[in-house]
Coordinates of N, CA and C in Angstrom, one line a residue:
M1274 N 30.5 -2.3 -32.1 CA 28.7 -2.4 -31.2 C 28.5 -0.6 -30.5
S1275 N 27.5 -0.5 -30.1 CA 27.2 0.3 -29.8 C 25.6 0.3 -28.5
W1276 N 25.6 0.9 -27.2 CA 24.6 1.2 -27.5 C 23.0 1.9 -26.8
T1277 N 21.6 0.4 -27.3 CA 20.9 1.9 -28.1 C 19.4 2.0 -27.8
Y1278 N 18.9 2.6 -27.3 CA 17.6 3.0 -27.4 C 16.6 3.3 -28.5
E1279 N 16.0 2.2 -27.2 CA 14.2 1.9 -29.2 C 13.3 2.9 -28.4
I1280 N 12.6 3.5 -29.1 CA 11.3 4.4 -28.9 C 10.3 3.9 -29.7
A1281 N 9.5 2.5 -29.6 CA 9.0 2.8 -30.8 C 7.5 3.7 -30.9
L1282 N 7.1 4.1 -31.5 CA 5.3 4.4 -31.7 C 4.6 4.4 -32.7
R1283 N 3.3 3.2 -32.6 CA 2.4 3.2 -33.4 C 1.1 4.2 -33.5
G1284 N 0.6 3.6 -34.5 CA -1.2 4.5 -34.6 C -1.3 3.9 -35.2
K1285 N -3.1 5.2 -36.2 CA -3.0 5.1 -37.4 C -2.4 6.3 -38.1
P1286 N -2.4 5.8 -39.6 CA -1.6 7.2 -40.6 C -2.2 8.4 -40.1
E1287 N -3.4 7.9 -40.1 CA -4.4 9.6 -39.7 C -3.8 10.9 -38.1
H1288 N -2.8 9.7 -37.4 CA -2.1 10.2 -36.4 C -0.8 10.6 -36.3
A1289 N -0.1 10.7 -37.0 CA 0.9 11.3 -38.1 C 1.3 12.6 -37.7
D1290 N 0.5 13.2 -38.1 CA 0.6 14.6 -37.7 C 0.6 15.1 -36.4
H1291 N -0.4 14.9 -35.6 CA -0.1 15.2 -34.2 C 0.9 14.2 -33.7
L1292 N 2.0 13.3 -33.9 CA 2.8 12.8 -33.8 C 4.3 13.8 -34.1
Q1293 N 3.8 14.1 -35.4 CA 4.9 15.4 -35.5 C 5.2 15.9 -34.5
T1294 N 4.0 16.9 -34.3 CA 3.9 17.7 -33.5 C 4.3 17.8 -31.7
W1295 N 4.1 17.0 -32.1 CA 4.9 15.9 -30.2 C 6.7 16.5 -30.2
F1296 N 6.2 15.8 -31.4 CA 8.4 15.7 -31.7 C 8.6 16.7 -31.7
D1297 N 8.0 18.1 -32.5 CA 8.8 18.9 -32.6 C 8.9 20.4 -31.9
D1298 N 7.5 19.5 -31.6 CA 7.9 20.7 -29.6 C 8.1 20.7 -28.9
G1299 N 8.6 19.6 -28.5 CA 9.8 19.3 -27.1 C 10.2 18.1 -26.4
A1300 N 9.5 16.8 -27.7 CA 11.0 15.5 -27.5 C 11.5 15.4 -28.6
R1301 N 11.7 16.0 -29.5 CA 13.2 16.2 -30.5 C 14.4 17.0 -29.8
E1302 N 13.9 17.6 -29.1 CA 15.7 18.5 -27.9 C 15.4 17.9 -26.7
T1303 N 14.4 17.4 -25.7 CA 15.1 16.5 -24.8 C 15.3 15.9 -25.3
Y1304 N 15.2 14.6 -26.1 CA 16.0 13.1 -26.7 C 17.7 13.7 -27.3
A1305 N 17.6 14.9 -28.2 CA 18.9 15.9 -28.1 C 20.3 15.4 -27.9
G1306 N 18.8 16.3 -26.3 CA 19.6 16.4 -24.7 C 20.4 16.1 -23.9
L1307 N 20.1 13.6 -24.3 CA 20.4 14.3 -22.8 C 21.7 13.6 -23.2
P1308 N 22.0 13.0 -21.5 CA 23.8 12.9 -21.6 C 24.2 12.7 -22.6
E1309 N 25.1 12.6 -22.9 CA 26.6 11.4 -22.9 C 26.1 10.4 -24.5
L1310 N 24.9 10.9 -24.8 CA 24.3 10.4 -26.2 C 24.9 10.9 -27.8
A1311 N 26.2 9.3 -28.2 CA 26.2 9.9 -30.0 C 26.2 10.2 -30.6
A1312 N 24.5 9.3 -30.4 CA 22.9 9.4 -32.1 C 21.9 9.6 -32.0
F1313 N 21.0 9.9 -33.2 CA 19.6 9.7 -32.3 C 19.7 9.4 -33.8
D1314 N 18.9 8.8 -34.2 CA 17.9 8.4 -35.6 C 16.2 8.4 -35.3
L1315 N 16.3 8.7 -36.2 CA 14.4 8.8 -36.4 C 14.1 8.1 -37.6
Y1316 N 13.0 7.3 -37.1 CA 12.2 5.8 -38.7 C 11.4 7.0 -39.2
T1317 N 11.1 6.3 -39.6 CA 10.0 6.3 -40.0 C 9.2 5.5 -41.2
P1318 N 8.1 5.3 -41.2 CA 7.5 4.2 -42.8 C 8.7 5.2 -44.2
A1319 N 9.3 3.5 -45.5 CA 9.6 4.2 -45.8 C 8.6 4.1 -47.3
V1320 N 8.6 5.0 -48.7 CA 8.0 6.0 -49.0 C 8.4 4.6 -50.7
G1321 N 7.3 3.9 -50.8 CA 7.9 3.9 -52.7 C 7.5 2.2 -51.7
S1322 N 7.3 1.5 -54.1 CA 6.9 0.0 -53.2 C 7.7 -0.8 -53.3
S1323 N 8.2 -1.2 -51.8 CA 8.5 -2.0 -51.9 C 8.1 -3.8 -51.4
R1324 N 9.1 -4.5 -51.6 CA 8.7 -5.6 -51.6 C 10.1 -7.3 -52.0
D1325 N 9.4 -7.7 -50.3 CA 10.0 -9.2 -50.2 C 8.6 -9.9 -49.7
P1326 N 9.6 -10.8 -51.3 CA 8.7 -13.1 -51.4 C 8.5 -12.8 -50.4
Y1327 N 8.3 -12.8 -49.8 CA 8.3 -13.5 -48.3 C 7.0 -13.2 -47.4
V1328 N 7.4 -11.8 -47.2 CA 6.9 -10.9 -46.0 C 5.9 -9.8 -46.6
N1329 N 4.5 -8.9 -45.5 CA 4.9 -8.4 -46.1 C 4.1 -7.4 -44.7
D1330 N 4.7 -6.7 -43.9 CA 4.0 -7.2 -42.5 C 3.3 -4.5 -41.9
G1331 N 3.4 -4.7 -43.5 CA 3.0 -3.5 -43.5 C 4.2 -2.0 -43.3
A1332 N 3.4 -1.3 -42.8 CA 4.0 -0.1 -43.0 C 5.0 0.1 -41.6
G1333 N 4.5 -0.7 -40.7 CA 5.5 -0.4 -39.3 C 5.7 0.9 -38.8
P1334 N 5.1 1.0 -37.5 CA 5.2 2.6 -35.5 C 5.2 3.9 -37.1
L1335 N 5.0 4.5 -37.0 CA 5.0 6.0 -37.2 C 6.2 6.7 -36.8
M1336 N 6.9 6.3 -35.4 CA 8.5 6.6 -35.1 C 9.1 5.9 -34.7
L1337 N 10.4 5.1 -35.3 CA 11.8 4.5 -34.2 C 11.9 5.5 -33.7
L1338 N 12.9 6.0 -32.6 CA 13.2 6.9 -32.2 C 14.9 6.4 -31.3
M1339 N 15.8 6.4 -32.3 CA 16.5 5.0 -31.5 C 17.8 6.3 -31.0
L1340 N 17.9 6.2 -29.8 CA 19.1 6.8 -28.8 C 19.9 6.4 -28.8
D1341 N 21.7 6.0 -29.2 CA 23.0 5.6 -29.1 C 23.0 6.9 -27.6
F1342 N 24.2 5.2 -27.2 CA 25.3 6.6 -26.0 C 26.0 6.0 -26.4
V1343 N 27.3 6.2 -25.5 CA 29.2 6.4 -25.6 C 29.5 5.4 -25.1
S1344 N 28.0 4.6 -24.3 CA 28.6 3.6 -23.0 C 27.4 2.3 -22.9
R1345 N 27.1 1.0 -21.8 CA 26.2 0.8 -21.4 C 26.0 1.4 -20.3
D1346 N 27.4 2.4 -19.6 CA 26.4 2.7 -17.6 C 25.5 4.4 -18.2
A1347 N 25.9 5.0 -19.7 CA 25.3 6.2 -20.4 C 24.0 5.7 -20.5
L1348 N 23.5 4.9 -21.6 CA 22.3 4.2 -21.8 C 21.5 3.8 -20.0
A1349 N 22.3 2.3 -19.5 CA 21.4 3.1 -18.1 C 20.8 3.4 -17.4
A1350 N 22.5 5.1 -16.9 CA 21.6 5.7 -16.8 C 20.7 7.3 -17.0
A1351 N 19.8 6.6 -18.1 CA 19.2 7.7 -19.2 C 18.0 7.0 -18.7
A1352 N 17.8 5.8 -18.7 CA 16.8 5.0 -19.1 C 16.2 4.8 -17.0
G1353 N 17.5 4.8 -16.6 CA 16.9 4.8 -14.4 C 16.4 5.9 -14.6
S1354 N 16.7 7.4 -15.5 CA 16.4 8.1 -14.6 C 14.9 8.4 -15.1
G1355 N 15.0 7.6 -15.7 CA 13.1 8.4 -16.0 C 13.3 10.0 -17.5
A1356 N 14.2 9.8 -18.1 CA 14.3 10.6 -19.0 C 14.2 9.5 -20.3
I1357 N 14.3 9.0 -20.4 CA 14.1 8.1 -21.8 C 13.2 8.4 -21.9
A1358 N 12.4 7.7 -20.5 CA 9.9 7.6 -21.0 C 9.2 9.3 -20.8
A1359 N 10.0 10.1 -20.2 CA 9.2 11.2 -19.5 C 9.0 12.3 -21.0
P1360 N 8.8 11.9 -22.1 CA 8.8 13.2 -23.4 C 7.2 11.6 -23.5
V1361 N 7.5 10.8 -23.9 CA 6.1 9.4 -23.2 C 4.9 10.3 -23.0
R1362 N 5.2 10.8 -22.4 CA 3.6 11.2 -21.2 C 3.4 11.9 -21.7
D1363 N 3.3 12.7 -22.8 CA 2.8 13.5 -23.4 C 2.1 13.4 -25.4
V1364 N 3.0 11.9 -25.0 CA 2.4 11.3 -26.2 C 0.6 10.8 -26.3
A1365 N -0.5 11.5 -27.4 CA -1.3 10.9 -27.6 C -2.5 10.1 -26.9
S1366 N -3.3 9.9 -26.3 CA -3.4 7.9 -25.9 C -3.7 7.6 -26.9
D1367 N -3.7 7.9 -28.1 CA -4.4 7.1 -29.1 C -2.7 6.5 -30.2
I1368 N -1.7 7.3 -29.0 CA -0.3 6.7 -29.9 C -0.1 5.6 -29.1
A1369 N 0.6 4.5 -29.7 CA 0.6 3.0 -28.6 C 2.3 3.6 -28.4
A1370 N 3.0 3.0 -26.9 CA 4.8 3.5 -27.2 C 5.1 2.4 -26.3
T1371 N 6.3 1.6 -27.2 CA 7.6 0.5 -26.6 C 8.9 0.9 -26.5
G1372 N 8.9 0.7 -25.6 CA 10.5 1.0 -25.8 C 12.2 -0.1 -25.1
A1373 N 12.5 -0.1 -25.3 CA 13.1 -1.1 -25.7 C 15.5 -0.8 -26.0
A1374 N 15.7 -2.1 -24.8 CA 17.4 -1.1 -24.6 C 18.2 -2.0 -25.3
F1375 N 19.1 -2.0 -25.4 CA 20.1 -2.7 -26.4 C 21.3 -2.9 -27.0
E1376 N 22.0 -3.5 -26.9 CA 23.6 -4.0 -27.5 C 23.4 -3.9 -29.2
R1377 N 24.3 -3.3 -30.1 CA 23.8 -3.4 -31.5 C 25.1 -3.6 -31.8
R1378 N 25.4 -4.8 -32.7 CA 26.1 -4.6 -33.1 C 26.1 -5.1 -34.7
F1379 N 27.7 -4.7 -35.4 CA 27.4 -4.1 -36.3 C 28.2 -5.7 -37.6
Y1380 N 28.1 -5.4 -38.8 CA 29.2 -6.0 -39.3 C 29.4 -5.8 -39.8
A1381 N 30.3 -7.0 -40.8 CA 31.2 -5.8 -42.3 C 30.5 -7.0 -43.5
V1382 N 29.7 -5.6 -44.6 CA 29.2 -6.3 -45.5 C 30.6 -7.1 -47.2
G1383 N 30.4 -7.6 -47.3 CA 30.8 -7.9 -49.1 C 31.6 -9.1 -48.9
E1384 N 32.6 -8.1 -49.7 CA 33.9 -8.8 -48.8 C 34.8 -9.2 -47.4
G1385 N 34.1 -7.5 -47.2 CA 35.4 -6.6 -46.4 C 35.0 -7.5 -44.9
A1386 N 35.9 -7.0 -44.4 CA 36.5 -6.9 -42.8 C 35.7 -6.8 -41.5
T1387 N 35.3 -4.9 -42.2 CA 35.2 -4.0 -40.6 C 34.3 -4.3 -41.3
P1388 N 33.2 -4.1 -39.6 CA 31.7 -3.7 -40.5 C 31.5 -2.5 -40.1
A1389 N 30.9 -2.3 -41.5 CA 30.4 -1.5 -41.9 C 30.0 -0.3 -41.2
V1390 N 30.6 0.5 -40.9 CA 29.4 2.5 -40.3 C 27.4 2.3 -41.1
L1391 N 26.7 2.8 -39.4 CA 25.4 3.6 -40.3 C 25.5 4.7 -41.1
Q1392 N 25.8 4.3 -43.1 CA 25.4 5.7 -43.1 C 24.1 5.3 -44.4
A1393 N 24.1 4.8 -45.2 CA 22.5 5.1 -46.3 C 21.7 4.8 -45.5
P1394 N 19.8 5.6 -46.5 CA 19.2 5.6 -45.4 C 17.4 4.6 -45.2
F1395 N 17.6 3.7 -46.2 CA 16.8 2.4 -46.4 C 17.8 2.2 -45.2
S1396 N 16.2 0.8 -44.7 CA 16.7 -0.4 -43.5 C 15.5 -1.0 -43.6
Y1397 N 15.7 -2.1 -43.7 CA 15.0 -3.4 -43.5 C 15.0 -3.6 -42.0
V1398 N 13.8 -3.5 -41.5 CA 13.9 -2.9 -39.9 C 13.5 -4.2 -39.0
V1399 N 14.3 -5.3 -38.5 CA 13.7 -6.3 -38.1 C 13.7 -6.7 -37.2
R1400 N 12.6 -7.2 -36.0 CA 12.4 -7.6 -34.4 C 11.2 -9.2 -34.3
Y1401 N 11.8 -10.3 -34.0 CA 11.7 -11.7 -33.5 C 10.8 -11.2 -31.7
H1402 N 9.8 -11.3 -31.7 CA 9.0 -11.3 -29.6 C 9.5 -12.1 -29.5
H1403 N 9.5 -12.8 -28.2 CA 8.6 -14.1 -27.4 C 7.8 -14.6 -27.7
P1404 N 7.8 -15.9 -27.3 CA 8.4 -16.3 -27.0 C 9.3 -17.7 -27.8
A1405 N 10.4 -18.5 -27.0 CA 10.9 -19.7 -27.9 C 11.1 -20.4 -27.0
D1406 N 10.9 -21.3 -27.5 CA 11.5 -22.7 -27.0 C 12.9 -22.7 -25.5
D1407 N 14.0 -22.1 -26.3 CA 15.4 -21.8 -26.0 C 15.7 -20.8 -26.6
V1408 N 15.4 -19.8 -25.5 CA 16.4 -18.4 -26.5 C 17.4 -18.3 -26.3
A1409 N 18.3 -19.2 -25.8 CA 19.4 -18.3 -26.0 C 19.9 -19.5 -27.5
A1410 N 19.9 -20.6 -27.2 CA 19.7 -20.8 -28.9 C 18.7 -20.4 -29.8
F1411 N 18.0 -20.2 -30.0 CA 17.6 -18.9 -30.8 C 18.7 -17.9 -31.7
I1412 N 18.8 -17.1 -30.1 CA 19.8 -16.5 -30.9 C 21.2 -16.7 -31.2
E1413 N 21.5 -17.8 -31.0 CA 23.0 -18.5 -30.5 C 22.1 -18.5 -32.5
N1414 N 21.8 -18.7 -33.2 CA 20.3 -19.6 -34.6 C 21.7 -18.4 -35.5
Y1415 N 20.8 -17.7 -34.8 CA 20.1 -16.1 -35.9 C 21.5 -15.7 -36.1
L1416 N 22.9 -15.3 -34.6 CA 23.4 -14.7 -35.0 C 24.6 -15.9 -35.5
A1417 N 24.8 -16.7 -35.6 CA 25.5 -17.6 -36.4 C 25.0 -17.3 -38.1
T1418 N 23.9 -17.4 -38.2 CA 23.1 -17.6 -39.8 C 23.2 -16.5 -40.7
H1419 N 22.3 -15.8 -39.7 CA 21.3 -14.6 -40.7 C 23.1 -13.4 -41.2
P1420 N 23.8 -12.6 -40.1 CA 24.3 -11.7 -40.7 C 25.4 -11.8 -41.7
V1421 N 26.1 -13.2 -41.2 CA 26.9 -14.0 -42.8 C 26.8 -14.3 -43.5
T1422 N 25.0 -14.6 -43.8 CA 24.4 -14.7 -45.7 C 23.9 -13.4 -45.8
Q1423 N 23.7 -12.3 -45.2 CA 23.4 -10.8 -45.1 C 23.8 -10.3 -46.3
A1424 N 25.7 -10.9 -45.6 CA 26.5 -10.1 -46.2 C 26.8 -9.9 -47.8
R1425 N 25.9 -10.8 -48.3 CA 26.6 -11.0 -50.1 C 25.3 -10.4 -50.7
F1426 N 24.7 -10.1 -49.9 CA 23.2 -8.8 -50.6 C 23.7 -8.3 -51.8
P1427 N 23.5 -7.9 -52.5 CA 23.6 -7.0 -53.9 C 23.4 -5.5 -53.4
G1428 N 24.4 -5.1 -53.1 CA 24.5 -3.0 -53.0 C 23.9 -3.6 -50.7
I1429 N 24.3 -4.1 -50.3 CA 23.8 -4.0 -48.5 C 25.1 -3.1 -48.6
R1430 N 24.8 -2.3 -47.7 CA 25.7 -1.3 -47.1 C 26.2 -1.7 -45.6
S1431 N 25.2 -2.2 -44.4 CA 25.1 -2.1 -43.1 C 24.4 -3.2 -42.1
I1432 N 24.7 -4.3 -42.2 CA 23.5 -4.8 -41.1 C 24.5 -5.0 -39.9
M1433 N 23.3 -4.9 -38.8 CA 23.5 -4.7 -37.6 C 22.5 -6.3 -37.0
C1434 N 22.6 -6.4 -35.4 CA 21.9 -7.3 -35.1 C 21.8 -6.7 -32.9
Y1435 N 20.3 -7.3 -32.5 CA 20.4 -5.4 -31.3 C 19.9 -7.1 -30.4
L1436 N 20.2 -6.5 -29.7 CA 20.6 -7.7 -28.8 C 20.0 -7.3 -27.3
P1437 N 18.5 -8.0 -27.2 CA 18.2 -6.5 -25.2 C 18.9 -6.8 -24.3
L1438 N 18.9 -5.7 -23.2 CA 19.7 -5.2 -22.7 C 18.2 -5.8 -21.2
D1439 N 17.6 -6.8 -21.1 CA 15.9 -7.1 -20.5 C 17.4 -5.6 -19.0
D1440 N 17.2 -6.3 -18.0 CA 17.1 -5.1 -17.6 C 17.0 -3.6 -17.1
I1441 N 18.3 -3.3 -18.6 CA 18.1 -1.6 -18.6 C 16.8 -1.2 -19.1
S1442 N 16.1 -2.2 -20.0 CA 14.9 -1.8 -20.6 C 13.8 -1.1 -18.9
A1443 N 13.5 -3.0 -18.6 CA 12.2 -2.4 -17.5 C 12.8 -1.5 -16.3
S1444 N 14.6 -1.1 -16.4 CA 14.4 0.5 -14.8 C 13.6 1.3 -16.4
S1445 N 13.1 1.2 -17.3 CA 12.5 2.5 -18.0 C 10.9 2.7 -18.4
H1446 N 10.8 1.5 -17.5 CA 9.1 1.2 -18.3 C 8.5 1.9 -16.3
I1447 N 8.1 3.4 -17.4 CA 7.6 4.0 -15.9 C 6.0 4.3 -16.1
G1448 N 5.7 3.5 -15.2 CA 4.0 3.5 -15.7 C 3.5 3.0 -17.0
N1449 N 2.3 3.6 -17.5 CA 1.5 3.0 -18.3 C 2.1 3.3 -20.1
N1450 N 3.3 4.8 -20.3 CA 3.2 5.3 -20.9 C 3.9 5.6 -21.9
L1451 N 6.0 3.8 -21.0 CA 5.5 3.5 -21.5 C 6.6 2.1 -21.7
K1452 N 6.0 0.2 -23.0 CA 5.3 -0.8 -21.8 C 6.6 -1.9 -22.9
S1453 N 7.0 -2.2 -22.5 CA 7.5 -3.8 -23.0 C 8.2 -3.8 -24.6
A1454 N 8.6 -4.0 -25.1 CA 8.6 -3.9 -26.7 C 8.9 -6.3 -26.9
D1455 N 9.4 -6.5 -25.7 CA 9.8 -7.9 -25.5 C 9.7 -8.6 -26.8
Y1456 N 11.7 -8.6 -27.1 CA 11.7 -8.3 -27.9 C 13.2 -9.7 -27.8
M1457 N 12.7 -10.8 -28.9 CA 14.3 -11.9 -28.3 C 15.3 -11.0 -29.3
I1458 N 15.1 -10.8 -30.5 CA 16.1 -9.9 -30.9 C 15.8 -9.2 -32.0
G1459 N 16.9 -7.8 -32.8 CA 16.3 -7.8 -34.0 C 17.4 -7.8 -34.9
N1460 N 17.0 -7.1 -35.7 CA 18.1 -6.6 -36.7 C 17.6 -6.1 -38.3
E1461 N 18.6 -5.4 -38.6 CA 18.4 -4.2 -39.6 C 19.6 -4.4 -40.8
V1462 N 19.0 -4.3 -41.7 CA 19.6 -4.6 -43.0 C 19.6 -2.9 -43.5
V1463 N 21.1 -2.5 -44.2 CA 20.7 -1.1 -45.1 C 21.3 -1.0 -46.8
F1464 N 19.8 0.0 -47.0 CA 21.1 -0.3 -48.7 C 20.0 2.1 -48.9
D1465 N 20.9 1.8 -50.4 CA 21.1 3.1 -50.7 C 20.0 3.3 -51.2
D1466 N 19.0 3.3 -51.1 CA 17.3 3.3 -51.1 C 16.1 1.7 -52.0
V1467 N 14.8 2.0 -51.9 CA 14.5 0.8 -52.6 C 14.1 0.4 -53.8
E1468 N 15.3 0.8 -54.4 CA 14.9 0.4 -55.9 C 17.0 -0.6 -55.9
A1469 N 17.6 -0.6 -54.6 CA 18.2 -1.4 -54.7 C 18.0 -2.5 -53.3
F1470 N 17.3 -2.4 -52.0 CA 15.9 -3.0 -51.4 C 15.5 -4.4 -52.6
N1471 N 15.4 -4.0 -53.0 CA 13.5 -4.9 -54.4 C 15.1 -6.0 -55.1
A1472 N 15.9 -5.3 -54.9 CA 17.2 -5.8 -56.2 C 17.4 -6.5 -54.7
A1473 N 18.2 -6.6 -54.3 CA 18.3 -7.6 -53.2 C 17.1 -8.8 -52.3
M1474 N 16.7 -7.9 -52.5 CA 15.3 -9.2 -52.1 C 14.5 -10.1 -53.4
A1475 N 15.4 -9.7 -54.8 CA 15.1 -10.4 -56.0 C 16.5 -11.5 -55.8
S1476 N 17.1 -11.5 -55.0 CA 18.1 -11.7 -55.2 C 17.7 -13.6 -54.5
P1477 N 19.4 -14.9 -54.7 CA 18.8 -15.7 -54.2 C 19.4 -15.9 -52.6
V1478 N 19.7 -14.9 -51.7 CA 20.6 -14.3 -50.8 C 19.1 -14.4 -49.9
R1479 N 17.7 -13.8 -50.5 CA 16.5 -13.7 -49.8 C 16.4 -15.7 -49.5
H1480 N 16.5 -15.6 -50.6 CA 16.1 -17.0 -50.5 C 16.6 -18.3 -49.4
E1481 N 17.6 -17.8 -49.6 CA 18.7 -18.7 -48.7 C 18.8 -17.8 -47.7
L1482 N 18.2 -16.5 -47.2 CA 17.5 -17.2 -45.3 C 16.0 -17.2 -45.1
R1483 N 15.6 -18.1 -46.3 CA 14.3 -18.3 -45.9 C 14.8 -19.5 -45.6
A1484 N 16.0 -20.5 -46.6 CA 15.5 -21.5 -45.5 C 16.0 -21.6 -44.4
H1485 N 17.3 -20.5 -43.4 CA 17.2 -21.0 -42.7 C 16.2 -20.2 -41.5
Y1486 N 15.4 -19.3 -41.3 CA 14.4 -19.1 -41.3 C 13.7 -20.6 -40.3
H1487 N 13.8 -21.3 -41.4 CA 12.5 -22.5 -41.2 C 13.7 -24.0 -40.5
E1488 N 14.9 -23.0 -40.4 CA 16.0 -24.1 -39.9 C 16.3 -23.6 -38.6
F1489 N 15.2 -22.2 -37.9 CA 15.5 -22.0 -36.0 C 14.5 -22.6 -34.9
P1490 N 15.9 -22.7 -34.2 CA 15.5 -23.7 -32.8 C 13.1 -23.0 -33.1
R1491 N 12.8 -23.1 -31.9 CA 10.9 -24.0 -32.8 C 10.9 -22.0 -30.7
F1492 N 9.9 -20.8 -32.7 CA 9.6 -20.0 -31.4 C 8.4 -20.1 -32.0
R1493 N 7.6 -19.1 -31.0 CA 5.9 -18.8 -31.3 C 5.6 -17.8 -31.5
G1494 N 7.0 -16.7 -30.5 CA 6.3 -14.9 -31.4 C 5.9 -14.7 -32.9
A1495 N 5.4 -13.5 -32.6 CA 5.7 -12.7 -33.5 C 6.9 -11.8 -34.0
N1496 N 7.4 -12.3 -35.2 CA 8.3 -11.5 -36.6 C 8.2 -10.2 -37.6
T1497 N 7.9 -9.9 -37.3 CA 7.9 -7.9 -38.4 C 9.1 -7.8 -38.5
H1498 N 9.2 -7.5 -40.0 CA 9.7 -7.1 -40.9 C 9.2 -5.4 -41.7
Y1499 N 9.9 -4.4 -42.0 CA 9.8 -3.1 -41.5 C 10.9 -2.3 -42.4
P1500 N 9.9 -1.6 -43.6 CA 11.2 -0.3 -44.2 C 10.8 0.5 -44.2
M1501 N 11.7 0.8 -43.4 CA 12.0 2.5 -43.6 C 12.9 3.3 -43.7
T1502 N 12.6 4.7 -43.5 CA 13.5 5.2 -43.8 C 14.5 6.2 -43.1
R1503 N 15.7 6.1 -42.7 CA 16.2 7.0 -41.9 C 17.1 8.4 -41.4
R1504 N 16.8 9.2 -40.7 CA 16.8 10.8 -40.6 C 18.1 10.6 -39.8
R1505 N 19.0 11.3 -39.4 CA 19.8 11.2 -38.9 C 19.4 12.5 -37.8
L1506 N 19.6 12.9 -36.6 CA 19.2 14.1 -36.3 C 21.0 14.3 -35.3
V1507 N 21.4 14.0 -34.6 CA 22.4 14.4 -33.9 C 23.6 13.3 -33.9
G1508 N 24.8 14.2 -34.0 CA 25.7 12.8 -34.7 C 26.3 12.6 -35.6

């Protein structure tokens, strides 16, 4: 388990260079220096031809900044102080920024009994948004069916589920520069590269997961699936 804050930065592909300049000119250093930060990962759209037989949601955010803290209290302090939202005030107006705090749970892969650490660089980042008829039932169903099935993907390296901490998220949404992501739950499956991901998506496990999807308690929000490359900056 870990305590994580996600900043998602979305815009047109032609704005990626300007966003990178914002990141390099101060945001990276500011986030890396947050008190009690355990890890800092930068996610960007994956290069290569990724193939999921059921969905194609495009390249996803230009950046995901994932800030992992040593405790829930440390995450809450960083969010409540405005330190997480502050650098986003300097992002160009053509970039949309959302923020969300999570309890992040790690799961075992293959036949292992110990949750797998996050090491491999290719991530399939999945998010489910409100609303649902019964959010608690939806989350319970997802946690009961998806991680245990995903563990049988060939080549799987890590599995994580993200449970929103709405009270902490609300304290971080200062002004209009960092809006709510409105998530119900998140998921991430991790592979060595796009080829390993494509092999997993072509396996029978992917079809099992789709069958689980059709059995979810009714929800009406969006669900997104983005292939992304992760780079560890701190930790």
